[in-house]
Amino acid sequence: MLVFDADDTLWENNVVFERVIDDFLTWVDHPTLDRTQLRAVLDDIERANAVAHGYGSKVFLRSLRECLERLRERPATEAERREIDELAVALVNHQVELMPGVADALDELAGRHELLLLTKGEREEQQRKLDACGLLHHFAAAHVVPEKNVATYHRLSREHGVDPTRAWMIGNSPRSDILPARAAGWGAVFIPNANTWVLEHDELDPSDEGVLHLRAFPDLLTHF
């Protein structure tokens, strides 16, 4: 059973958030903090909000507003809130852009293996992307979950009646895709994406033979 992450594995996603962040930091134009320091403030806020409120565009906008208020040391004005909403219009209008080779590779893999899709985030927002991607016919099931942790992978094994040692998680996130899947006894395929969200970074054990490191999505065809 091959289980695929969606955002930044099947299609580009975080690059759009990074563009909004770049515009936000330019707009804030803090008198004493440089961009690296500003980003550290935002990362801390996003980390806390991910735990408390989950993921997705709405939580991201909340983080931008809280970041502005922390930096300005006052509540955001209505004009500032509108400005942040305008900066983030790209998130709402973003079209799903598949990663190179994804459609053809899935078409071939689906003829050889059972494929599932596992993505985390706000259900309505993730479902919109799933409906627009044109890939759902390849998957036996698509799961949208609030978080990917060890329990998530154990539950998926039980629901689909699959021995964990015969399941593989394929994704770009060490924190959400690789490490918890390995802790649940699954194999994992790490396909790095240069635009992976900083909060999804983590250290992988280079000696772990249960993790297959690939450069690009179509490379899956030489292993599965």
PDB file of C-alpha atoms in Angstrom:
ATOM      1  CA  MET A   1       0.000   0.000   0.000  1.00  0.00           C
ATOM      2  CA  LEU A   2       1.448   3.336  -1.076  1.00  0.00           C
ATOM      3  CA  VAL A   3       0.147   6.367   0.812  1.00  0.00           C
ATOM      4  CA  PHE A   4       0.807   9.809  -0.624  1.00  0.00           C
ATOM      5  CA  ASP A   5       1.025  13.192   1.006  1.00  0.00           C
ATOM      6  CA  ALA A   6      -0.672  15.915  -1.049  1.00  0.00           C
ATOM      7  CA  ASP A   7       0.633  19.456  -0.438  1.00  0.00           C
ATOM      8  CA  ASP A   8       4.196  19.891  -1.743  1.00  0.00           C
ATOM      9  CA  THR A   9       4.359  16.230  -2.780  1.00  0.00           C
ATOM     10  CA  LEU A  10       1.675  15.933  -5.454  1.00  0.00           C
ATOM     11  CA  TRP A  11       1.371  19.669  -6.044  1.00  0.00           C
ATOM     12  CA  GLU A  12       3.052  22.919  -5.052  1.00  0.00           C
ATOM     13  CA  ASN A  13       1.526  24.571  -2.006  1.00  0.00           C
ATOM     14  CA  ASN A  14       3.843  26.241   0.488  1.00  0.00           C
ATOM     15  CA  VAL A  15       5.561  28.355  -2.174  1.00  0.00           C
ATOM     16  CA  VAL A  16       2.359  30.431  -2.321  1.00  0.00           C
ATOM     17  CA  PHE A  17       2.438  30.979   1.458  1.00  0.00           C
ATOM     18  CA  GLU A  18       6.115  31.943   1.204  1.00  0.00           C
ATOM     19  CA  ARG A  19       5.297  34.609  -1.373  1.00  0.00           C
ATOM     20  CA  VAL A  20       2.648  36.060   0.925  1.00  0.00           C
ATOM     21  CA  ILE A  21       5.087  36.020   3.843  1.00  0.00           C
ATOM     22  CA  ASP A  22       7.690  37.801   1.747  1.00  0.00           C
ATOM     23  CA  ASP A  23       5.170  40.534   0.863  1.00  0.00           C
ATOM     24  CA  PHE A  24       4.048  40.725   4.496  1.00  0.00           C
ATOM     25  CA  LEU A  25       7.586  41.239   5.819  1.00  0.00           C
ATOM     26  CA  THR A  26       8.195  43.953   3.227  1.00  0.00           C
ATOM     27  CA  TRP A  27       4.960  45.672   4.191  1.00  0.00           C
ATOM     28  CA  VAL A  28       5.702  45.512   7.940  1.00  0.00           C
ATOM     29  CA  ASP A  29       9.074  47.232   7.372  1.00  0.00           C
ATOM     30  CA  HIS A  30      10.078  47.047  11.046  1.00  0.00           C
ATOM     31  CA  PRO A  31      12.461  49.822  12.188  1.00  0.00           C
ATOM     32  CA  THR A  32      14.793  47.590  14.248  1.00  0.00           C
ATOM     33  CA  LEU A  33      14.268  43.921  13.290  1.00  0.00           C
ATOM     34  CA  ASP A  34      15.644  42.491  10.070  1.00  0.00           C
ATOM     35  CA  ARG A  35      13.740  39.997   7.914  1.00  0.00           C
ATOM     36  CA  THR A  36      15.309  36.973   9.607  1.00  0.00           C
ATOM     37  CA  GLN A  37      14.254  38.238  13.027  1.00  0.00           C
ATOM     38  CA  LEU A  38      10.766  39.072  11.773  1.00  0.00           C
ATOM     39  CA  ARG A  39      10.411  35.611  10.299  1.00  0.00           C
ATOM     40  CA  ALA A  40      11.446  34.066  13.613  1.00  0.00           C
ATOM     41  CA  VAL A  41       8.621  35.952  15.342  1.00  0.00           C
ATOM     42  CA  LEU A  42       6.129  34.751  12.747  1.00  0.00           C
ATOM     43  CA  ASP A  43       7.399  31.157  12.970  1.00  0.00           C
ATOM     44  CA  ASP A  44       6.872  31.147  16.736  1.00  0.00           C
ATOM     45  CA  ILE A  45       3.318  32.401  16.318  1.00  0.00           C
ATOM     46  CA  GLU A  46       2.570  29.877  13.572  1.00  0.00           C
ATOM     47  CA  ARG A  47       3.954  27.061  15.682  1.00  0.00           C
ATOM     48  CA  ALA A  48       1.633  27.962  18.575  1.00  0.00           C
ATOM     49  CA  ASN A  49      -1.387  28.437  16.334  1.00  0.00           C
ATOM     50  CA  ALA A  50      -0.814  25.108  14.576  1.00  0.00           C
ATOM     51  CA  VAL A  51      -1.115  23.374  17.943  1.00  0.00           C
ATOM     52  CA  ALA A  52      -4.140  25.390  19.040  1.00  0.00           C
ATOM     53  CA  HIS A  53      -6.023  25.848  15.770  1.00  0.00           C
ATOM     54  CA  GLY A  54      -4.618  23.499  13.129  1.00  0.00           C
ATOM     55  CA  TYR A  55      -3.515  24.352   9.615  1.00  0.00           C
ATOM     56  CA  GLY A  56      -4.707  26.167   6.527  1.00  0.00           C
ATOM     57  CA  SER A  57      -5.238  29.637   5.138  1.00  0.00           C
ATOM     58  CA  LYS A  58      -7.515  30.864   7.929  1.00  0.00           C
ATOM     59  CA  VAL A  59      -5.012  29.957  10.622  1.00  0.00           C
ATOM     60  CA  PHE A  60      -2.232  31.480   8.516  1.00  0.00           C
ATOM     61  CA  LEU A  61      -4.099  34.803   8.290  1.00  0.00           C
ATOM     62  CA  ARG A  62      -4.653  34.683  12.035  1.00  0.00           C
ATOM     63  CA  SER A  63      -0.886  34.272  12.496  1.00  0.00           C
ATOM     64  CA  LEU A  64      -0.116  37.236  10.247  1.00  0.00           C
ATOM     65  CA  ARG A  65      -2.490  39.461  12.222  1.00  0.00           C
ATOM     66  CA  GLU A  66      -1.079  38.308  15.559  1.00  0.00           C
ATOM     67  CA  CYS A  67       2.444  38.875  14.273  1.00  0.00           C
ATOM     68  CA  LEU A  68       1.597  42.431  13.254  1.00  0.00           C
ATOM     69  CA  GLU A  69       0.001  43.125  16.638  1.00  0.00           C
ATOM     70  CA  ARG A  70       2.998  41.732  18.494  1.00  0.00           C
ATOM     71  CA  LEU A  71       5.398  43.850  16.448  1.00  0.00           C
ATOM     72  CA  ARG A  72       3.304  47.021  16.689  1.00  0.00           C
ATOM     73  CA  GLU A  73       2.415  46.320  20.340  1.00  0.00           C
ATOM     74  CA  ARG A  74      -1.229  47.218  19.744  1.00  0.00           C
ATOM     75  CA  PRO A  75      -4.336  45.732  18.111  1.00  0.00           C
ATOM     76  CA  ALA A  76      -4.412  45.794  14.315  1.00  0.00           C
ATOM     77  CA  THR A  77      -6.543  48.522  12.783  1.00  0.00           C
ATOM     78  CA  GLU A  78      -9.341  47.720  10.370  1.00  0.00           C
ATOM     79  CA  ALA A  79      -7.204  49.100   7.525  1.00  0.00           C
ATOM     80  CA  GLU A  80      -4.314  46.841   8.519  1.00  0.00           C
ATOM     81  CA  ARG A  81      -6.597  43.816   8.636  1.00  0.00           C
ATOM     82  CA  ARG A  82      -7.834  44.627   5.126  1.00  0.00           C
ATOM     83  CA  GLU A  83      -4.241  44.983   3.930  1.00  0.00           C
ATOM     84  CA  ILE A  84      -3.343  41.542   5.289  1.00  0.00           C
ATOM     85  CA  ASP A  85      -6.440  40.042   3.663  1.00  0.00           C
ATOM     86  CA  GLU A  86      -5.411  41.607   0.343  1.00  0.00           C
ATOM     87  CA  LEU A  87      -1.882  40.250   0.679  1.00  0.00           C
ATOM     88  CA  ALA A  88      -3.341  36.774   1.090  1.00  0.00           C
ATOM     89  CA  VAL A  89      -5.726  36.868  -1.882  1.00  0.00           C
ATOM     90  CA  ALA A  90      -3.270  34.628  -3.735  1.00  0.00           C
ATOM     91  CA  LEU A  91      -4.005  31.831  -1.262  1.00  0.00           C
ATOM     92  CA  VAL A  92      -7.682  31.857  -2.146  1.00  0.00           C
ATOM     93  CA  ASN A  93      -7.164  32.149  -5.901  1.00  0.00           C
ATOM     94  CA  HIS A  94      -4.260  29.695  -6.124  1.00  0.00           C
ATOM     95  CA  GLN A  95      -4.791  26.963  -8.694  1.00  0.00           C
ATOM     96  CA  VAL A  96      -3.500  23.444  -8.052  1.00  0.00           C
ATOM     97  CA  GLU A  97      -0.224  22.978  -9.952  1.00  0.00           C
ATOM     98  CA  LEU A  98       0.936  19.362 -10.080  1.00  0.00           C
ATOM     99  CA  MET A  99       4.580  18.560  -9.501  1.00  0.00           C
ATOM    100  CA  PRO A 100       6.420  17.397 -12.649  1.00  0.00           C
ATOM    101  CA  GLY A 101       5.686  13.802 -13.586  1.00  0.00           C
ATOM    102  CA  VAL A 102       3.053  13.197 -10.902  1.00  0.00           C
ATOM    103  CA  ALA A 103       0.096  12.382 -13.161  1.00  0.00           C
ATOM    104  CA  ASP A 104       1.959   9.877 -15.345  1.00  0.00           C
ATOM    105  CA  ALA A 105       3.699   8.213 -12.379  1.00  0.00           C
ATOM    106  CA  LEU A 106       0.442   7.757 -10.451  1.00  0.00           C
ATOM    107  CA  ASP A 107      -1.223   6.310 -13.531  1.00  0.00           C
ATOM    108  CA  GLU A 108       1.445   3.593 -13.685  1.00  0.00           C
ATOM    109  CA  LEU A 109       1.672   2.997  -9.941  1.00  0.00           C
ATOM    110  CA  ALA A 110      -2.093   2.589  -9.632  1.00  0.00           C
ATOM    111  CA  GLY A 111      -1.877  -0.437 -11.909  1.00  0.00           C
ATOM    112  CA  ARG A 112       0.562  -2.148  -9.565  1.00  0.00           C
ATOM    113  CA  HIS A 113      -0.368  -1.106  -6.014  1.00  0.00           C
ATOM    114  CA  GLU A 114      -3.210   0.109  -3.813  1.00  0.00           C
ATOM    115  CA  LEU A 115      -2.844   3.880  -3.508  1.00  0.00           C
ATOM    116  CA  LEU A 116      -4.193   6.071  -0.714  1.00  0.00           C
ATOM    117  CA  LEU A 117      -3.972   9.811  -0.142  1.00  0.00           C
ATOM    118  CA  LEU A 118      -3.314  11.328   3.293  1.00  0.00           C
ATOM    119  CA  THR A 119      -3.324  15.070   3.837  1.00  0.00           C
ATOM    120  CA  LYS A 120      -3.664  17.238   6.917  1.00  0.00           C
ATOM    121  CA  GLY A 121      -5.341  20.591   7.293  1.00  0.00           C
ATOM    122  CA  GLU A 122      -8.732  22.254   7.323  1.00  0.00           C
ATOM    123  CA  ARG A 123     -11.132  19.792   5.719  1.00  0.00           C
ATOM    124  CA  GLU A 124     -13.004  22.151   3.388  1.00  0.00           C
ATOM    125  CA  GLU A 125      -9.825  23.790   2.116  1.00  0.00           C
ATOM    126  CA  GLN A 126      -8.059  20.473   1.517  1.00  0.00           C
ATOM    127  CA  GLN A 127     -11.132  18.979  -0.143  1.00  0.00           C
ATOM    128  CA  ARG A 128     -11.218  21.898  -2.587  1.00  0.00           C
ATOM    129  CA  LYS A 129      -7.682  21.068  -3.678  1.00  0.00           C
ATOM    130  CA  LEU A 130      -8.447  17.357  -3.881  1.00  0.00           C
ATOM    131  CA  ASP A 131     -11.470  18.024  -6.072  1.00  0.00           C
ATOM    132  CA  ALA A 132      -9.439  20.301  -8.352  1.00  0.00           C
ATOM    133  CA  CYS A 133      -6.331  18.143  -8.737  1.00  0.00           C
ATOM    134  CA  GLY A 134      -7.761  15.619 -11.191  1.00  0.00           C
ATOM    135  CA  LEU A 135      -5.988  12.742  -9.434  1.00  0.00           C
ATOM    136  CA  LEU A 136      -8.583  11.236  -7.109  1.00  0.00           C
ATOM    137  CA  HIS A 137      -9.467   8.400  -9.482  1.00  0.00           C
ATOM    138  CA  HIS A 138      -6.040   6.897  -8.760  1.00  0.00           C
ATOM    139  CA  PHE A 139      -6.725   6.480  -5.022  1.00  0.00           C
ATOM    140  CA  ALA A 140      -8.791   3.877  -3.207  1.00  0.00           C
ATOM    141  CA  ALA A 141      -9.447   6.489  -0.501  1.00  0.00           C
ATOM    142  CA  ALA A 142      -8.439  10.023   0.428  1.00  0.00           C
ATOM    143  CA  HIS A 143      -8.089  10.952   4.098  1.00  0.00           C
ATOM    144  CA  VAL A 144      -8.061  14.518   5.446  1.00  0.00           C
ATOM    145  CA  VAL A 145      -6.833  14.604   9.053  1.00  0.00           C
ATOM    146  CA  PRO A 146      -6.133  17.437  11.515  1.00  0.00           C
ATOM    147  CA  GLU A 147      -2.640  16.085  12.249  1.00  0.00           C
ATOM    148  CA  LYS A 148      -0.310  13.333  11.076  1.00  0.00           C
ATOM    149  CA  ASN A 149       1.107  11.478  14.046  1.00  0.00           C
ATOM    150  CA  VAL A 150       1.911   7.885  14.950  1.00  0.00           C
ATOM    151  CA  ALA A 151      -1.721   7.216  15.890  1.00  0.00           C
ATOM    152  CA  THR A 152      -2.819   8.388  12.442  1.00  0.00           C
ATOM    153  CA  TYR A 153      -0.644   5.786  10.741  1.00  0.00           C
ATOM    154  CA  HIS A 154      -1.704   3.002  13.098  1.00  0.00           C
ATOM    155  CA  ARG A 155      -5.357   3.863  12.449  1.00  0.00           C
ATOM    156  CA  LEU A 156      -4.853   3.858   8.680  1.00  0.00           C
ATOM    157  CA  SER A 157      -3.250   0.406   8.831  1.00  0.00           C
ATOM    158  CA  ARG A 158      -6.217  -0.935  10.787  1.00  0.00           C
ATOM    159  CA  GLU A 159      -8.855   0.694   8.588  1.00  0.00           C
ATOM    160  CA  HIS A 160      -7.363  -0.747   5.414  1.00  0.00           C
ATOM    161  CA  GLY A 161      -6.295  -4.073   6.883  1.00  0.00           C
ATOM    162  CA  VAL A 162      -2.665  -3.652   5.882  1.00  0.00           C
ATOM    163  CA  ASP A 163       0.382  -5.029   7.661  1.00  0.00           C
ATOM    164  CA  PRO A 164       2.440  -1.917   8.595  1.00  0.00           C
ATOM    165  CA  THR A 165       5.538  -3.551   7.136  1.00  0.00           C
ATOM    166  CA  ARG A 166       3.813  -3.531   3.722  1.00  0.00           C
ATOM    167  CA  ALA A 167       2.801   0.142   3.870  1.00  0.00           C
ATOM    168  CA  TRP A 168       4.842   3.073   2.593  1.00  0.00           C
ATOM    169  CA  MET A 169       4.302   6.775   3.266  1.00  0.00           C
ATOM    170  CA  ILE A 170       5.518   9.084   0.520  1.00  0.00           C
ATOM    171  CA  GLY A 171       6.010  12.770   1.215  1.00  0.00           C
ATOM    172  CA  ASN A 172       8.190  15.834   1.594  1.00  0.00           C
ATOM    173  CA  SER A 173       7.811  16.470   5.333  1.00  0.00           C
ATOM    174  CA  PRO A 174      10.178  14.781   7.781  1.00  0.00           C
ATOM    175  CA  ARG A 175       7.988  15.824  10.721  1.00  0.00           C
ATOM    176  CA  SER A 176       4.605  14.725   9.363  1.00  0.00           C
ATOM    177  CA  ASP A 177       5.295  12.146   6.660  1.00  0.00           C
ATOM    178  CA  ILE A 178       8.520  10.341   7.457  1.00  0.00           C
ATOM    179  CA  LEU A 179       9.185  10.194  11.204  1.00  0.00           C
ATOM    180  CA  PRO A 180       5.680   9.245  12.449  1.00  0.00           C
ATOM    181  CA  ALA A 181       5.265   6.687   9.660  1.00  0.00           C
ATOM    182  CA  ARG A 182       8.549   5.057  10.626  1.00  0.00           C
ATOM    183  CA  ALA A 183       7.544   5.086  14.300  1.00  0.00           C
ATOM    184  CA  ALA A 184       4.377   3.197  13.287  1.00  0.00           C
ATOM    185  CA  GLY A 185       6.451   0.539  11.539  1.00  0.00           C
ATOM    186  CA  TRP A 186       5.849   1.759   7.986  1.00  0.00           C
ATOM    187  CA  GLY A 187       8.434   2.301   5.299  1.00  0.00           C
ATOM    188  CA  ALA A 188       8.805   5.886   4.104  1.00  0.00           C
ATOM    189  CA  VAL A 189       9.875   7.661   0.931  1.00  0.00           C
ATOM    190  CA  PHE A 190      11.308  11.143   1.350  1.00  0.00           C
ATOM    191  CA  ILE A 191      11.002  13.396  -1.705  1.00  0.00           C
ATOM    192  CA  PRO A 192      12.366  16.781  -0.629  1.00  0.00           C
ATOM    193  CA  ASN A 193      10.793  20.030  -1.745  1.00  0.00           C
ATOM    194  CA  ALA A 194      12.836  23.229  -1.512  1.00  0.00           C
ATOM    195  CA  ASN A 195       9.692  25.099  -0.449  1.00  0.00           C
ATOM    196  CA  THR A 196       8.733  22.816   2.454  1.00  0.00           C
ATOM    197  CA  TRP A 197       7.329  24.814   5.384  1.00  0.00           C
ATOM    198  CA  VAL A 198      10.023  25.400   8.004  1.00  0.00           C
ATOM    199  CA  LEU A 199       7.808  23.917  10.725  1.00  0.00           C
ATOM    200  CA  GLU A 200       7.762  20.611   8.821  1.00  0.00           C
ATOM    201  CA  HIS A 201      11.548  20.275   8.924  1.00  0.00           C
ATOM    202  CA  ASP A 202      13.206  17.693  11.157  1.00  0.00           C
ATOM    203  CA  GLU A 203      16.304  15.533  11.257  1.00  0.00           C
ATOM    204  CA  LEU A 204      16.242  12.141   9.555  1.00  0.00           C
ATOM    205  CA  ASP A 205      18.524   9.303  10.563  1.00  0.00           C
ATOM    206  CA  PRO A 206      20.804   8.709   7.554  1.00  0.00           C
ATOM    207  CA  SER A 207      21.358   5.117   8.685  1.00  0.00           C
ATOM    208  CA  ASP A 208      17.626   4.256   8.678  1.00  0.00           C
ATOM    209  CA  GLU A 209      17.247   1.760   5.845  1.00  0.00           C
ATOM    210  CA  GLY A 210      13.472   2.050   6.095  1.00  0.00           C
ATOM    211  CA  VAL A 211      13.593   5.510   4.528  1.00  0.00           C
ATOM    212  CA  LEU A 212      14.076   5.738   0.781  1.00  0.00           C
ATOM    213  CA  HIS A 213      15.450   9.085  -0.364  1.00  0.00           C
ATOM    214  CA  LEU A 214      14.459  10.132  -3.889  1.00  0.00           C
ATOM    215  CA  ARG A 215      15.139  13.284  -5.864  1.00  0.00           C
ATOM    216  CA  ALA A 216      11.882  13.520  -7.799  1.00  0.00           C
ATOM    217  CA  PHE A 217       8.418  11.965  -7.892  1.00  0.00           C
ATOM    218  CA  PRO A 218       8.883   9.896 -11.091  1.00  0.00           C
ATOM    219  CA  ASP A 219      11.814   8.085  -9.413  1.00  0.00           C
ATOM    220  CA  LEU A 220       9.174   6.083  -7.533  1.00  0.00           C
ATOM    221  CA  LEU A 221       8.679   3.998 -10.670  1.00  0.00           C
ATOM    222  CA  THR A 222      12.137   2.457 -10.353  1.00  0.00           C
ATOM    223  CA  HIS A 223      11.395   1.220  -6.823  1.00  0.00           C
ATOM    224  CA  PHE A 224       7.693   0.351  -6.834  1.00  0.00           C
TER     225      PHE A 224
END
